[in-house]
mmCIF file with all atom_site columns, C-alpha atoms in Angstrom:
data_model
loop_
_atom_site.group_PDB
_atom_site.id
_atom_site.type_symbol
_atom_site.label_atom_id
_atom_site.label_alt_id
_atom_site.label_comp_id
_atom_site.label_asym_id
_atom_site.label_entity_id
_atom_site.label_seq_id
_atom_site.pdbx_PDB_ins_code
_atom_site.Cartn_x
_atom_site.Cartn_y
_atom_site.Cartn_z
_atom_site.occupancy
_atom_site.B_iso_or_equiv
_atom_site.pdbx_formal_charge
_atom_site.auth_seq_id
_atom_site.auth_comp_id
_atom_site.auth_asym_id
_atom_site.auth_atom_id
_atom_site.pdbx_PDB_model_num
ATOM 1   C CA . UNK B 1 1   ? 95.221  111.780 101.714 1.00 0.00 ? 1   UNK B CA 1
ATOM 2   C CA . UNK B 1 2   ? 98.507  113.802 102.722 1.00 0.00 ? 2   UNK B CA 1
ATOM 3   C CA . UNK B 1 3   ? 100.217 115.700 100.366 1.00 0.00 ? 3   UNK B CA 1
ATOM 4   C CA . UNK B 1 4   ? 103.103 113.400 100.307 1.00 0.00 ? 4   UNK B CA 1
ATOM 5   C CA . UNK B 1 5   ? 100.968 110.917 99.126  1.00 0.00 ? 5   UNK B CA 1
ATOM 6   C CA . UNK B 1 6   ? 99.827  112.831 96.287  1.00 0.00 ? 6   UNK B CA 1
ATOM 7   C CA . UNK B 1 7   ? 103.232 113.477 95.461  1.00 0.00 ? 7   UNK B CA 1
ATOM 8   C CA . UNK B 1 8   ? 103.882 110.152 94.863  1.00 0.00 ? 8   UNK B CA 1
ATOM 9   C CA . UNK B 1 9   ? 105.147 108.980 91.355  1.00 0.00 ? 9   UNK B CA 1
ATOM 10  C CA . UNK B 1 10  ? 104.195 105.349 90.748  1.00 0.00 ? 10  UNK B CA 1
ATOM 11  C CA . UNK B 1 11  ? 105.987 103.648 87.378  1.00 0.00 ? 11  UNK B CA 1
ATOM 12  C CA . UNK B 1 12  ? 105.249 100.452 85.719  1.00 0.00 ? 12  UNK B CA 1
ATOM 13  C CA . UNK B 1 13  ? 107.512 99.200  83.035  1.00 0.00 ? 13  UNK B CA 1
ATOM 14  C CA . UNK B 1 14  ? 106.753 96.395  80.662  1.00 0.00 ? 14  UNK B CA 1
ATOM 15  C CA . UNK B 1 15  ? 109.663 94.505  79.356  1.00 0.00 ? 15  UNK B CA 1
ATOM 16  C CA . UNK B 1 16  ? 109.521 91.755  76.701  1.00 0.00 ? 16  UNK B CA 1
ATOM 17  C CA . UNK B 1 17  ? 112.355 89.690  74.879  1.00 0.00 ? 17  UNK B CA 1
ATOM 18  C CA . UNK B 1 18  ? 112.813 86.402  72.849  1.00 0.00 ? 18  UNK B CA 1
ATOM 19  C CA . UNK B 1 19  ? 112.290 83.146  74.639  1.00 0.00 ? 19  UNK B CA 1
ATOM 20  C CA . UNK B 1 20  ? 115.776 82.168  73.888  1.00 0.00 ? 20  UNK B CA 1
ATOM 21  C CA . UNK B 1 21  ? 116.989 85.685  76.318  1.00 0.00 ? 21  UNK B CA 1
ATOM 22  C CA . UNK B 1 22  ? 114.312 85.104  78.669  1.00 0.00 ? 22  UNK B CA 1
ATOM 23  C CA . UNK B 1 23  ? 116.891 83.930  81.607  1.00 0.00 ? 23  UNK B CA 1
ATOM 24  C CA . UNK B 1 24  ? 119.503 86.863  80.282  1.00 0.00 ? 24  UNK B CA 1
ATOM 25  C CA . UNK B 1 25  ? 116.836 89.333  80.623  1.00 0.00 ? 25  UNK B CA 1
ATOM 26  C CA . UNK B 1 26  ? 115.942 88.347  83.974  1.00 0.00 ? 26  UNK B CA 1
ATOM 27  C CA . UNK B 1 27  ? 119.012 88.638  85.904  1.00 0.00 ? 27  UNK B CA 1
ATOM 28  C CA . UNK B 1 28  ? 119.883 92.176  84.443  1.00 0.00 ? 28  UNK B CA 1
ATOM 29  C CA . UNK B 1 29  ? 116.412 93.134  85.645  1.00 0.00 ? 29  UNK B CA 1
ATOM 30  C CA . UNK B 1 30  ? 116.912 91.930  88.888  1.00 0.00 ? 30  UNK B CA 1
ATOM 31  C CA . UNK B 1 31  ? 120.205 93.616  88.790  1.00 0.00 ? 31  UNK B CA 1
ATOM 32  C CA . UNK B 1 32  ? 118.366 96.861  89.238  1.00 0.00 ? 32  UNK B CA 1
ATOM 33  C CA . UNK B 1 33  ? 116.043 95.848  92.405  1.00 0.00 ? 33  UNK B CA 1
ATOM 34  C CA . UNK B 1 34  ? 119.076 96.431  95.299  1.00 0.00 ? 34  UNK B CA 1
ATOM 35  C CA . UNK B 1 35  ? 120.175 99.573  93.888  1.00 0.00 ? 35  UNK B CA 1
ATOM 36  C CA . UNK B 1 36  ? 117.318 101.194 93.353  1.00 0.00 ? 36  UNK B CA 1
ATOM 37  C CA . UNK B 1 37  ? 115.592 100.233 96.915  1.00 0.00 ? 37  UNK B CA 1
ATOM 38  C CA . UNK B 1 38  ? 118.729 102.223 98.089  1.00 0.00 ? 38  UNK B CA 1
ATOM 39  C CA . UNK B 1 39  ? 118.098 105.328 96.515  1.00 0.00 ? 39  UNK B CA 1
ATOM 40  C CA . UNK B 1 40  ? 116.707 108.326 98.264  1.00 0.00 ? 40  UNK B CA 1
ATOM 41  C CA . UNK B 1 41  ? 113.222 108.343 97.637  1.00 0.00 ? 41  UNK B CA 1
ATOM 42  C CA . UNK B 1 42  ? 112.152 104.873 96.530  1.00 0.00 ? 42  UNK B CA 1
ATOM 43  C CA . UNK B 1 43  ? 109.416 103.739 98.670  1.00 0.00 ? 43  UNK B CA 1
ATOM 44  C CA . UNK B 1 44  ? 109.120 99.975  96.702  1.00 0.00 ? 44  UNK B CA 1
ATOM 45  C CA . UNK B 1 45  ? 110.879 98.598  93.576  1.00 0.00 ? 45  UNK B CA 1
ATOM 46  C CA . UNK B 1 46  ? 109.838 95.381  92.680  1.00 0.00 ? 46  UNK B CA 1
ATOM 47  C CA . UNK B 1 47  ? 110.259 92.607  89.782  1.00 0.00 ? 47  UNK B CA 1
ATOM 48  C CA . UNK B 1 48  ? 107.331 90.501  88.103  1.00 0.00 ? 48  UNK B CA 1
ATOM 49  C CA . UNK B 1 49  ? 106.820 88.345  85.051  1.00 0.00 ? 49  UNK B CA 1
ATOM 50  C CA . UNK B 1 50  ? 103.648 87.812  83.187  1.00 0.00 ? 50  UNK B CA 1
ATOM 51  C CA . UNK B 1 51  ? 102.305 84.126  84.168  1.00 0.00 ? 51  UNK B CA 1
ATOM 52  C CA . UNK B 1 52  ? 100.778 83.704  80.752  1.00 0.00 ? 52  UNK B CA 1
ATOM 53  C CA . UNK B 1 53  ? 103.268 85.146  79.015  1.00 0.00 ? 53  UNK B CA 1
ATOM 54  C CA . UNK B 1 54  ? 106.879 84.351  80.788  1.00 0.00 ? 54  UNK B CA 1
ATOM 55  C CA . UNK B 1 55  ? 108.899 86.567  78.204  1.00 0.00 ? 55  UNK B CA 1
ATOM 56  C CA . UNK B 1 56  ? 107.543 89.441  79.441  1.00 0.00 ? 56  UNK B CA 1
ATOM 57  C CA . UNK B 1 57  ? 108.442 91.283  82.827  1.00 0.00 ? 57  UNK B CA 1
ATOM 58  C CA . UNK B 1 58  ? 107.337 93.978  84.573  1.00 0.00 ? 58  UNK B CA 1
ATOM 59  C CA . UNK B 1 59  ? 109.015 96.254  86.988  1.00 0.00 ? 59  UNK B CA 1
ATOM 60  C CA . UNK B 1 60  ? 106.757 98.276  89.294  1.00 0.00 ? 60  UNK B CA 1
ATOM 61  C CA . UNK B 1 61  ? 108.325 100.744 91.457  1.00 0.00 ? 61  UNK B CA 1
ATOM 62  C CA . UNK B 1 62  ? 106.984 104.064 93.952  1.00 0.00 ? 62  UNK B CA 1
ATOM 63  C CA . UNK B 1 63  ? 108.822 107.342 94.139  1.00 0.00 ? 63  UNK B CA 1
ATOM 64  C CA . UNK B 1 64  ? 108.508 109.860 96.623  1.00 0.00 ? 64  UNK B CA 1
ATOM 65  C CA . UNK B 1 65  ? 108.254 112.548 94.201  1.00 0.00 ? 65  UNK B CA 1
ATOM 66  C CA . UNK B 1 66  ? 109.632 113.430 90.801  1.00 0.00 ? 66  UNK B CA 1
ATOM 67  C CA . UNK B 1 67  ? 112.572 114.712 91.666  1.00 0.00 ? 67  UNK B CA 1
ATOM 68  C CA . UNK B 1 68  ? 113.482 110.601 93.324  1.00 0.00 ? 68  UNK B CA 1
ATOM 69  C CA . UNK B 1 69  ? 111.799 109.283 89.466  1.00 0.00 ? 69  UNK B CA 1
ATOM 70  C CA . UNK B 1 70  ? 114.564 111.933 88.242  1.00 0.00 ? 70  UNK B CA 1
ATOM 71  C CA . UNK B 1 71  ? 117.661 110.824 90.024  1.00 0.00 ? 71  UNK B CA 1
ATOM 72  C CA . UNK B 1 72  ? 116.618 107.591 89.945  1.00 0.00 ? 72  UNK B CA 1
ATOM 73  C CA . UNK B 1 73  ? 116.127 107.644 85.896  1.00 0.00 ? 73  UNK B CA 1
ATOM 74  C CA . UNK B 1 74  ? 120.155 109.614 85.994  1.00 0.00 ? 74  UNK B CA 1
ATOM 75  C CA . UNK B 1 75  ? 121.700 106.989 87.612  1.00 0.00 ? 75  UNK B CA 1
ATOM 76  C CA . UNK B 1 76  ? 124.908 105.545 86.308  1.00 0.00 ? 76  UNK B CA 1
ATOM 77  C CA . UNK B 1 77  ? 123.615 102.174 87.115  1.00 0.00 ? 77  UNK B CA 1
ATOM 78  C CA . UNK B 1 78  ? 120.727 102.018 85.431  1.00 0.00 ? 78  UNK B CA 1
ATOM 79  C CA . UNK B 1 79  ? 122.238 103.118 82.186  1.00 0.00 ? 79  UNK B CA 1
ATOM 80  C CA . UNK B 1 80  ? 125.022 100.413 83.240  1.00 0.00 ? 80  UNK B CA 1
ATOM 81  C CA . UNK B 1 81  ? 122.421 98.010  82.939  1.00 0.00 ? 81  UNK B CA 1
ATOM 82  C CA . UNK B 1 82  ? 120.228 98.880  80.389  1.00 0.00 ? 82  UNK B CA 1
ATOM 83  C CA . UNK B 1 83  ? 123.110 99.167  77.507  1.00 0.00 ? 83  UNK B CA 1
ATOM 84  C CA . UNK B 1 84  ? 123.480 95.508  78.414  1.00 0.00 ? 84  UNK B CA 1
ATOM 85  C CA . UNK B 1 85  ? 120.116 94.937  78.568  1.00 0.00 ? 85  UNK B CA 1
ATOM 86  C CA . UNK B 1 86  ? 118.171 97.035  75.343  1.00 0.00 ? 86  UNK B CA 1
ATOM 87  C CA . UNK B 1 87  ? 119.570 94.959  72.616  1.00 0.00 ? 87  UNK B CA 1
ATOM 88  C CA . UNK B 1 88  ? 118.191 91.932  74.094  1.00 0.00 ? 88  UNK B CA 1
ATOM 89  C CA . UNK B 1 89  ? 114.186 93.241  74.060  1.00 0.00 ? 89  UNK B CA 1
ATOM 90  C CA . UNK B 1 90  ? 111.838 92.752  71.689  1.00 0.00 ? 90  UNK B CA 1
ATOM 91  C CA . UNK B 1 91  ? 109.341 95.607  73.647  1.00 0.00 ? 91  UNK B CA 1
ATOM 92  C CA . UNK B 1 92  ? 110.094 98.259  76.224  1.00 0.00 ? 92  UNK B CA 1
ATOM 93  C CA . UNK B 1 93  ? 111.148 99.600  78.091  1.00 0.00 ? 93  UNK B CA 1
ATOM 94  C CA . UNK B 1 94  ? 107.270 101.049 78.225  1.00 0.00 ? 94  UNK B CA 1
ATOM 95  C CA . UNK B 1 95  ? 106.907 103.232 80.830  1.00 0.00 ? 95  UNK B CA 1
ATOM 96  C CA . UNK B 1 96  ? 103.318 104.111 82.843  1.00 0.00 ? 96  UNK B CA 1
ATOM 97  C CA . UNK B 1 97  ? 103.638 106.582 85.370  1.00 0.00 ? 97  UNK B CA 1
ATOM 98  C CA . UNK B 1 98  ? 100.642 107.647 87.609  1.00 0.00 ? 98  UNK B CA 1
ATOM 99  C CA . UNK B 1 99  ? 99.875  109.422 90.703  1.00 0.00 ? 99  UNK B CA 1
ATOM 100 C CA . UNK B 1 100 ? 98.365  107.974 93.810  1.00 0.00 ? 100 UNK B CA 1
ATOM 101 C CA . UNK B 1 101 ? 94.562  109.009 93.912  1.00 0.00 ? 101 UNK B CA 1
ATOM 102 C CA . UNK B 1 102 ? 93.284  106.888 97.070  1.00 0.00 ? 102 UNK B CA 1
ATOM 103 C CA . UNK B 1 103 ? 95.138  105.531 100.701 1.00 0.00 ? 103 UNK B CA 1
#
């Protein structure tokens, strides 16, 4: 594996809210997807939610390195989005971050 690869920072983060903000929670999410994929840095910034569990989402995203997690994490649209979108969870956001360890 290159050592690009390995500098990889790989986040998931676990979102949950009330049933009744499930469809409010949703499209602030997704309001992070376009920006993000724009940044330097991001190599994939996606949006799921749990089958068995539909008030709970999960974005999973790839950096190139820390330094993309770090701009990324400073940008004046995320914290644009997530004062709208904190009060409304009942969880999160829980961050995991890991590293790659295989191709």
């Amino acid at each position: 594996m290159t050592a690009e690869k390995q500098d990889e920072v790989h986040i998931v983060c676990e979102l949950r809210c009330a049933p009744a903000n499930r469809e409010r929670v949703r499209e602030l999410a997704l309001r992070f997807v376009a920006p993000a994929r724009a940044e330097p840095g991001c190599l994939y910034y996606h949006l799921h939610q749990k089958l068995d569990a539909p008030d709970t989402f999960f974005i999973i995203d790839g950096w190139a390195n820390q330094a993309a997690v770090d701009a990324h994490a400073g940008n004046e649209h995320v914290a644009e989005v997530m004062k709208e979108l904190r009060p409304l969870l009942i969880f999160g956001p829980s961050l995991t971050f890991s590293t790659r360890v295989s191709d």
